GROMACS .gro file of C-alpha atoms in nm:
model
  380
    1MET     CA    1  10.720  11.476   9.424
    2ALA     CA    2  10.859  11.343   9.094
    3PHE     CA    3  11.139  11.092   9.108
    4THR     CA    4  11.466  11.183   8.935
    5PHE     CA    5  11.780  10.997   8.840
    6GLU     CA    6  12.154  11.033   8.796
    7ILE     CA    7  12.368  10.823   8.563
    8PHE     CA    8  12.733  10.733   8.617
    9SER     CA    9  12.988  10.558   8.398
   10ASP     CA   10  13.256  10.515   8.665
   11VAL     CA   11  13.221  10.316   8.988
   12ASN     CA   12  13.438  10.572   9.164
   13GLN     CA   13  13.169  10.835   9.100
   14LEU     CA   14  12.895  10.646   9.286
   15PRO     CA   15  12.744  10.819   9.591
   16PRO     CA   16  12.848  10.700   9.939
   17ASP     CA   17  12.508  10.544  10.010
   18TRP     CA   18  12.517  10.312   9.704
   19ASP     CA   19  12.629  10.003   9.896
   20GLY     CA   20  12.363  10.064  10.161
   21LEU     CA   21  12.110   9.938   9.910
   22ALA     CA   22  12.345   9.703   9.724
   23LYS     CA   23  12.400   9.492  10.036
   24GLU     CA   24  12.089   9.298   9.934
   25ASN     CA   25  12.252   9.181   9.610
   26ILE     CA   26  12.626   9.133   9.557
   27PHE     CA   27  12.575   9.185   9.182
   28LEU     CA   28  12.497   9.550   9.244
   29SER     CA   29  12.779   9.605   9.495
   30ARG     CA   30  13.070   9.837   9.421
   31ASP     CA   31  13.312   9.544   9.429
   32TYR     CA   32  13.121   9.354   9.162
   33LEU     CA   33  13.060   9.663   8.948
   34GLU     CA   34  13.433   9.729   8.961
   35VAL     CA   35  13.485   9.380   8.816
   36LEU     CA   36  13.267   9.484   8.524
   37GLN     CA   37  13.450   9.814   8.489
   38LEU     CA   38  13.790   9.644   8.476
   39SER     CA   39  13.707   9.327   8.281
   40ALA     CA   40  13.373   9.354   8.103
   41PRO     CA   41  13.349   9.195   7.757
   42ASP     CA   42  13.497   9.415   7.485
   43ASN     CA   43  13.154   9.480   7.330
   44MET     CA   44  12.991   9.586   7.659
   45GLU     CA   45  12.957   9.930   7.817
   46CYS     CA   46  12.805   9.969   8.164
   47HIS     CA   47  12.624  10.256   8.334
   48PHE     CA   48  12.516  10.284   8.696
   49ILE     CA   49  12.185  10.450   8.777
   50VAL     CA   50  12.085  10.623   9.099
   51LEU     CA   51  11.712  10.689   9.149
   52LEU     CA   52  11.622  10.979   9.377
   53GLU     CA   53  11.324  11.124   9.561
   54SER     CA   54  11.375  11.475   9.701
   55GLY     CA   55  11.750  11.421   9.673
   56LYS     CA   56  11.742  11.093   9.869
   57THR     CA   57  11.862  10.770   9.706
   58ILE     CA   58  11.565  10.533   9.679
   59GLY     CA   59  11.697  10.295   9.414
   60ILE     CA   60  12.006  10.178   9.227
   61ALA     CA   61  12.027   9.998   8.894
   62LEU     CA   62  12.268   9.862   8.634
   63SER     CA   63  12.254   9.904   8.257
   64GLN     CA   64  12.462   9.722   7.999
   65PHE     CA   65  12.497   9.828   7.637
   66LEU     CA   66  12.601   9.545   7.404
   67ASP     CA   67  12.712   9.583   7.044
   68VAL     CA   68  12.691   9.229   6.913
   69ASN     CA   69  12.828   9.329   6.573
   70GLN     CA   70  13.170   9.345   6.737
   71LEU     CA   71  13.167   8.966   6.777
   72GLU     CA   72  13.324   8.743   6.513
   73SER     CA   73  13.078   8.467   6.600
   74PHE     CA   74  12.738   8.452   6.773
   75GLY     CA   75  12.793   8.081   6.852
   76ASP     CA   76  12.874   7.789   6.628
   77ARG     CA   77  12.662   7.502   6.757
   78ASP     CA   78  12.338   7.546   6.565
   79LYS     CA   79  12.361   7.541   6.185
   80CYS     CA   80  11.990   7.519   6.103
   81LEU     CA   81  11.806   7.769   5.885
   82ARG     CA   82  11.621   7.924   6.179
   83ALA     CA   83  11.950   7.983   6.363
   84SER     CA   84  12.102   8.145   6.053
   85ALA     CA   85  11.796   8.364   6.005
   86ARG     CA   86  11.800   8.461   6.372
   87LYS     CA   87  12.164   8.568   6.350
   88LEU     CA   88  12.103   8.765   6.027
   89VAL     CA   89  11.805   8.952   6.172
   90PHE     CA   90  11.984   9.008   6.499
   91ARG     CA   91  12.292   9.152   6.331
   92ASN     CA   92  12.094   9.395   6.118
   93PHE     CA   93  11.802   9.490   6.339
   94SER     CA   94  11.885   9.397   6.699
   95SER     CA   95  12.262   9.403   6.738
   96ARG     CA   96  12.278   9.710   6.963
   97VAL     CA   97  12.095   9.628   7.282
   98LEU     CA   98  12.053   9.824   7.603
   99PHE     CA   99  11.982   9.597   7.898
  100ILE     CA  100  11.846   9.725   8.225
  101GLY     CA  101  11.982   9.431   8.416
  102ASN     CA  102  12.277   9.199   8.379
  103ASN     CA  103  12.304   8.997   8.060
  104MET     CA  104  12.588   8.792   8.212
  105LEU     CA  105  12.364   8.645   8.483
  106THR     CA  106  12.020   8.493   8.527
  107GLY     CA  107  11.779   8.649   8.774
  108GLN     CA  108  11.673   8.989   8.901
  109ASN     CA  109  12.005   9.170   8.912
  110ALA     CA  110  11.874   9.487   8.747
  111PHE     CA  111  11.793   9.702   9.050
  112VAL     CA  112  11.731   9.732   9.422
  113PHE     CA  113  11.470   9.973   9.556
  114ALA     CA  114  11.449  10.105   9.910
  115LYS     CA  115  11.177   9.951  10.124
  116ASP     CA  116  10.839  10.129  10.127
  117THR     CA  117  10.921  10.300   9.798
  118ASP     CA  118  10.643  10.336   9.542
  119ARG     CA  119  10.765  10.066   9.303
  120VAL     CA  120  10.558  10.181   9.007
  121LYS     CA  121  10.690  10.538   9.027
  122THR     CA  122  11.045  10.407   9.075
  123ILE     CA  123  11.014  10.184   8.770
  124LEU     CA  124  10.891  10.482   8.567
  125ALA     CA  125  11.198  10.679   8.682
  126LEU     CA  126  11.413  10.383   8.575
  127LYS     CA  127  11.240  10.383   8.237
  128ALA     CA  128  11.320  10.754   8.200
  129ALA     CA  129  11.684  10.682   8.286
  130ALA     CA  130  11.694  10.410   8.019
  131ILE     CA  131  11.561  10.658   7.761
  132SER     CA  132  11.830  10.907   7.865
  133ILE     CA  133  12.103  10.643   7.821
  134ARG     CA  134  11.958  10.539   7.487
  135ASP     CA  135  11.956  10.902   7.367
  136SER     CA  136  12.318  10.950   7.475
  137PHE     CA  137  12.424  10.656   7.257
  138THR     CA  138  12.226  10.795   6.964
  139LYS     CA  139  12.418  11.123   6.996
  140LYS     CA  140  12.741  10.922   6.975
  141GLY     CA  141  12.625  10.757   6.652
  142LYS     CA  142  12.531  10.426   6.816
  143LYS     CA  143  12.157  10.402   6.770
  144ILE     CA  144  12.015  10.137   7.003
  145HIS     CA  145  11.787   9.881   6.841
  146LEU     CA  146  11.643   9.716   7.151
  147THR     CA  147  11.588   9.826   7.509
  148THR     CA  148  11.529   9.531   7.740
  149PHE     CA  149  11.443   9.505   8.108
  150LYS     CA  150  11.529   9.157   8.251
  151ASP     CA  151  11.486   8.907   8.449
  152PHE     CA  152  11.180   8.926   8.677
  153ASP     CA  153  10.951   8.682   8.851
  154ASP     CA  154  10.577   8.721   8.810
  155ASN     CA  155  10.533   8.955   9.109
  156GLU     CA  156  10.807   9.187   8.985
  157ALA     CA  157  10.671   9.172   8.631
  158GLU     CA  158  10.332   9.283   8.764
  159ASP     CA  159  10.494   9.609   8.880
  160PHE     CA  160  10.606   9.671   8.522
  161ARG     CA  161  10.258   9.598   8.393
  162LYS     CA  162  10.114   9.850   8.640
  163ALA     CA  163  10.376  10.103   8.532
  164GLY     CA  164  10.233  10.098   8.179
  165PHE     CA  165  10.482   9.901   7.975
  166LYS     CA  166  10.222   9.823   7.710
  167ASP     CA  167  10.452   9.969   7.445
  168HIS     CA  168  10.701   9.693   7.532
  169LEU     CA  169  10.682   9.326   7.438
  170GLU     CA  170  10.649   9.113   7.750
  171PHE     CA  171  10.840   8.793   7.691
  172SER     CA  172  10.952   8.480   7.871
  173THR     CA  173  11.226   8.251   7.745
  174GLN     CA  174  11.403   7.967   7.925
  175PRO     CA  175  11.340   7.948   8.300
  176ASN     CA  176  11.591   8.001   8.576
  177MET     CA  177  11.682   7.665   8.731
  178VAL     CA  178  11.686   7.702   9.110
  179PHE     CA  179  11.786   7.431   9.355
  180THR     CA  180  11.617   7.476   9.696
  181MET     CA  181  11.768   7.320  10.007
  182ARG     CA  182  11.556   7.100  10.234
  183ALA     CA  183  11.556   7.158  10.609
  184ASP     CA  184  11.662   6.798  10.681
  185TRP     CA  185  11.974   6.814  10.461
  186HIS     CA  186  12.286   6.868  10.669
  187SER     CA  187  12.535   6.684  10.450
  188GLU     CA  188  12.578   6.547  10.101
  189GLN     CA  189  12.478   6.204  10.232
  190ASP     CA  190  12.139   6.344  10.339
  191TYR     CA  191  12.086   6.467   9.983
  192ILE     CA  192  12.187   6.131   9.836
  193GLY     CA  193  11.950   5.953  10.074
  194SER     CA  194  11.658   6.165   9.948
  195LEU     CA  195  11.709   6.053   9.587
  196SER     CA  196  11.503   5.779   9.426
  197LYS     CA  197  11.691   5.463   9.328
  198LYS     CA  198  11.724   5.570   8.964
  199TYR     CA  199  11.892   5.897   9.057
  200ARG     CA  200  12.104   5.744   9.334
  201ASP     CA  201  12.233   5.511   9.064
  202GLN     CA  202  12.298   5.814   8.842
  203TYR     CA  203  12.494   5.974   9.127
  204LYS     CA  204  12.700   5.659   9.189
  205ARG     CA  205  12.768   5.615   8.816
  206ALA     CA  206  12.885   5.977   8.779
  207ARG     CA  207  13.112   5.953   9.083
  208LYS     CA  208  13.260   5.625   8.959
  209LYS     CA  209  13.321   5.774   8.612
  210SER     CA  210  13.516   6.061   8.767
  211ASP     CA  211  13.781   5.827   8.904
  212GLY     CA  212  14.123   5.987   8.856
  213VAL     CA  213  13.985   6.342   8.836
  214HIS     CA  214  14.094   6.566   9.122
  215LYS     CA  215  13.909   6.881   9.223
  216ARG     CA  216  14.109   7.168   9.365
  217LYS     CA  217  14.005   7.504   9.506
  218MET     CA  218  14.220   7.753   9.319
  219PRO     CA  219  14.349   8.072   9.485
  220LEU     CA  220  14.433   8.387   9.292
  221GLU     CA  221  14.790   8.280   9.215
  222ASP     CA  222  14.666   7.957   9.054
  223ILE     CA  223  14.402   8.141   8.852
  224ILE     CA  224  14.680   8.364   8.718
  225LYS     CA  225  14.912   8.066   8.656
  226TYR     CA  226  14.650   7.876   8.454
  227GLU     CA  227  14.489   8.181   8.292
  228ASP     CA  228  14.552   8.072   7.931
  229ALA     CA  229  14.425   7.718   7.992
  230ILE     CA  230  14.123   7.850   8.181
  231TYR     CA  231  14.029   8.078   7.895
  232ASP     CA  232  14.069   7.803   7.636
  233LEU     CA  233  13.832   7.577   7.835
  234TYR     CA  234  13.581   7.859   7.883
  235PHE     CA  235  13.596   7.967   7.518
  236HIS     CA  236  13.542   7.613   7.392
  237VAL     CA  237  13.215   7.588   7.587
  238ALA     CA  238  13.103   7.943   7.507
  239LYS     CA  239  13.172   7.919   7.134
  240ASN     CA  240  12.972   7.598   7.109
  241ALA     CA  241  12.666   7.753   7.273
  242PRO     CA  242  12.370   7.808   7.038
  243PHE     CA  243  12.392   8.186   7.069
  244ASN     CA  244  12.624   8.439   7.233
  245THR     CA  245  12.601   8.814   7.286
  246PHE     CA  246  12.948   8.847   7.443
  247PHE     CA  247  13.268   8.665   7.530
  248LEU     CA  248  13.453   8.720   7.857
  249SER     CA  249  13.791   8.890   7.861
  250LYS     CA  250  14.087   8.668   7.944
  251ASN     CA  251  14.154   8.844   8.274
  252HIS     CA  252  13.792   8.826   8.393
  253PHE     CA  253  13.830   8.548   8.651
  254ARG     CA  254  14.151   8.696   8.791
  255ILE     CA  255  13.989   9.036   8.839
  256PHE     CA  256  13.683   8.868   8.990
  257LYS     CA  257  13.898   8.690   9.249
  258GLU     CA  258  14.095   9.005   9.326
  259LYS     CA  259  13.782   9.210   9.395
  260LEU     CA  260  13.541   8.963   9.553
  261ARG     CA  261  13.801   8.751   9.730
  262ASP     CA  262  13.640   8.468   9.935
  263LYS     CA  263  13.294   8.544   9.791
  264PHE     CA  264  13.416   8.415   9.454
  265LEU     CA  265  13.502   8.045   9.442
  266PHE     CA  266  13.706   7.892   9.161
  267TYR     CA  267  13.742   7.513   9.138
  268GLY     CA  268  13.974   7.343   8.894
  269TYR     CA  269  13.940   6.980   8.786
  270PHE     CA  270  14.265   6.804   8.704
  271LEU     CA  271  14.352   6.475   8.534
  272GLU     CA  272  14.716   6.374   8.567
  273GLU     CA  273  14.797   6.732   8.671
  274LYS     CA  274  14.638   6.876   8.355
  275LEU     CA  275  14.353   7.124   8.399
  276ILE     CA  276  14.056   6.969   8.218
  277GLY     CA  277  13.772   7.180   8.356
  278PHE     CA  278  13.664   7.441   8.605
  279ASN     CA  279  13.354   7.592   8.759
  280THR     CA  280  13.289   7.911   8.952
  281LEU     CA  281  13.048   8.005   9.231
  282ILE     CA  282  12.950   8.337   9.386
  283LYS     CA  283  12.819   8.376   9.740
  284ASN     CA  284  12.521   8.612   9.731
  285GLY     CA  285  12.380   8.630  10.083
  286LYS     CA  286  12.206   8.298  10.152
  287SER     CA  287  12.203   8.215   9.781
  288MET     CA  288  12.482   8.049   9.588
  289ASP     CA  289  12.499   8.164   9.226
  290THR     CA  290  12.671   7.949   8.968
  291TYR     CA  291  12.882   8.142   8.720
  292PHE     CA  292  13.082   8.046   8.411
  293LEU     CA  293  13.254   7.713   8.362
  294GLY     CA  294  13.469   7.540   8.108
  295TYR     CA  295  13.584   7.190   8.019
  296ASP     CA  296  13.749   6.967   7.763
  297ASP     CA  297  13.446   6.822   7.587
  298ASN     CA  298  13.595   6.478   7.515
  299ILE     CA  299  13.701   6.426   7.875
  300GLN     CA  300  13.374   6.577   8.001
  301ARG     CA  301  13.173   6.305   7.830
  302ASP     CA  302  13.396   6.021   7.944
  303LYS     CA  303  13.420   6.141   8.305
  304MET     CA  304  13.066   6.287   8.332
  305LEU     CA  305  13.245   6.601   8.444
  306TYR     CA  306  12.955   6.845   8.416
  307LEU     CA  307  12.721   6.626   8.623
  308ASN     CA  308  12.993   6.581   8.885
  309MET     CA  309  13.036   6.959   8.900
  310LEU     CA  310  12.664   6.994   8.977
  311TYR     CA  311  12.689   6.738   9.257
  312ASP     CA  312  12.996   6.917   9.396
  313MET     CA  313  12.812   7.250   9.397
  314ILE     CA  314  12.520   7.093   9.581
  315ALA     CA  315  12.745   6.926   9.840
  316TYR     CA  316  12.935   7.247   9.911
  317SER     CA  317  12.618   7.455   9.940
  318ILE     CA  318  12.455   7.208  10.180
  319ASN     CA  319  12.768   7.191  10.398
  320LYS     CA  320  12.793   7.572  10.415
  321GLY     CA  321  12.424   7.630  10.495
  322PHE     CA  322  12.308   7.808  10.179
  323CYS     CA  323  11.932   7.819  10.116
  324GLU     CA  324  11.941   7.780   9.739
  325ILE     CA  325  12.160   7.747   9.433
  326VAL     CA  326  12.082   7.962   9.129
  327PHE     CA  327  12.183   7.738   8.841
  328GLY     CA  328  12.074   7.969   8.557
  329ARG     CA  329  11.898   7.891   8.233
  330THR     CA  330  12.120   7.647   8.043
  331ALA     CA  331  12.123   7.264   8.045
  332LEU     CA  332  11.773   7.257   8.190
  333GLU     CA  333  11.715   6.881   8.187
  334ILE     CA  334  12.039   6.773   8.352
  335LYS     CA  335  11.994   7.040   8.621
  336SER     CA  336  11.643   6.915   8.689
  337SER     CA  337  11.789   6.562   8.720
  338VAL     CA  338  11.984   6.674   9.028
  339GLY     CA  339  11.682   6.849   9.181
  340ALA     CA  340  11.666   7.204   9.039
  341GLN     CA  341  11.320   7.343   8.962
  342PRO     CA  342  11.230   7.585   8.678
  343VAL     CA  343  11.133   7.938   8.780
  344PRO     CA  344  10.971   8.139   8.497
  345MET     CA  345  11.142   8.471   8.426
  346TYR     CA  346  10.989   8.766   8.242
  347GLY     CA  347  11.128   9.061   8.055
  348PHE     CA  348  11.007   9.369   7.868
  349MET     CA  349  11.149   9.466   7.533
  350GLN     CA  350  11.103   9.767   7.303
  351HIS     CA  351  11.246   9.818   6.955
  352GLY     CA  352  11.361  10.163   6.846
  353ASN     CA  353  11.179  10.130   6.513
  354GLY     CA  354  10.806  10.185   6.563
  355LEU     CA  355  10.699   9.952   6.280
  356VAL     CA  356  10.927   9.674   6.399
  357ASN     CA  357  10.810   9.730   6.757
  358LYS     CA  358  10.445   9.680   6.657
  359ASN     CA  359  10.538   9.340   6.515
  360MET     CA  360  10.782   9.232   6.786
  361ASP     CA  361  10.552   8.959   6.916
  362TRP     CA  362  10.532   8.796   6.572
  363ILE     CA  363  10.906   8.833   6.509
  364PHE     CA  364  11.008   8.710   6.855
  365LYS     CA  365  10.801   8.392   6.837
  366ARG     CA  366  10.959   8.296   6.504
  367LEU     CA  367  11.318   8.372   6.592
  368GLU     CA  368  11.340   8.267   6.957
  369PRO     CA  369  11.355   7.887   6.976
  370VAL     CA  370  11.130   7.716   7.228
  371ALA     CA  371  11.336   7.508   7.471
  372GLU     CA  372  11.213   7.150   7.448
  373TRP     CA  373  11.314   6.951   7.752
  374GLN     CA  374  11.177   6.698   7.995
  375GLN     CA  375  11.166   6.797   8.358
  376ARG     CA  376  11.298   6.532   8.596
  377ASN     CA  377  11.206   6.465   8.957
  378PRO     CA  378  11.498   6.284   9.124
  379PHE     CA  379  11.353   6.266   9.474
  380LYS     CA  380  11.157   5.987   9.641
   0.00000   0.00000   0.00000
């Protein structure tokens, strides 16, 4: 029996059994998808895919269409020739991208399949759904340049290889930094005791530098009260990233807190009652996912604010019994200095132009910068 699919553009249209599968991943739950529906970046359009076998739901998936040409800036940090060339090529040949997955997160948040489902056949049905979405945008005059399936570990990537994705470029960029809890850690002090002297000294130095900074868990009313300041801090960090494909809407964190409630944690950092930084966390089963953050760069350097945020995330996650922290794929070296390990992630990409697609490997290697960093081992 061939697998089929249905595509929805409204969370309210999803079938009743959607959350039965989504319970394995909060980032495919109705509540989270409603966050996207209400506060996705202006240049993003989401679709929700149901995969079926004989009328029975056997898979769910998320797609995101991004039109990067709608952005005023791709990111202002890198001014080198390669960065300029990358932005020029991206704007003209790769600015309209269809992601099967979530471009706002790191990790496999593309789909969930029912247990005992033929994964290869289900992936082929997902590929057919992606083609259908791509064709619908073409009919609306928005021809998609790139179709990308992301982010998968090696076992998941093998399913794509078996499904015959040879017409796609298999790629791997920066790894996902994942912090795994040890069984003998029951408190922050246990974690500190496991560090080598060099990294215990780093911990002590960071904590001493943060003197005068007060961390506060912020409820919805505070997120609303400080919304302008929060966005300014976020936008400062985002705009100074080497490359951006979207910017969050100003109401994003408020909507997130309204919909996910106690599963979404927002911490503000204050100096003399002024908000100087924030970080966000999302409870995803036994995993803690880090989300967006923001800070005043001058104060961040003086107070080692970012490093202190990492230590705070670790302490909270140990105290609450989480198994791991998904730190994502930025700031690789500093995250490794607190104990996170790199997990390679793979994706599959196809260009809509056949000639360009044949040369995607050559193009990708020249435009995608290789992350040069030194992995640290902070433990004894």
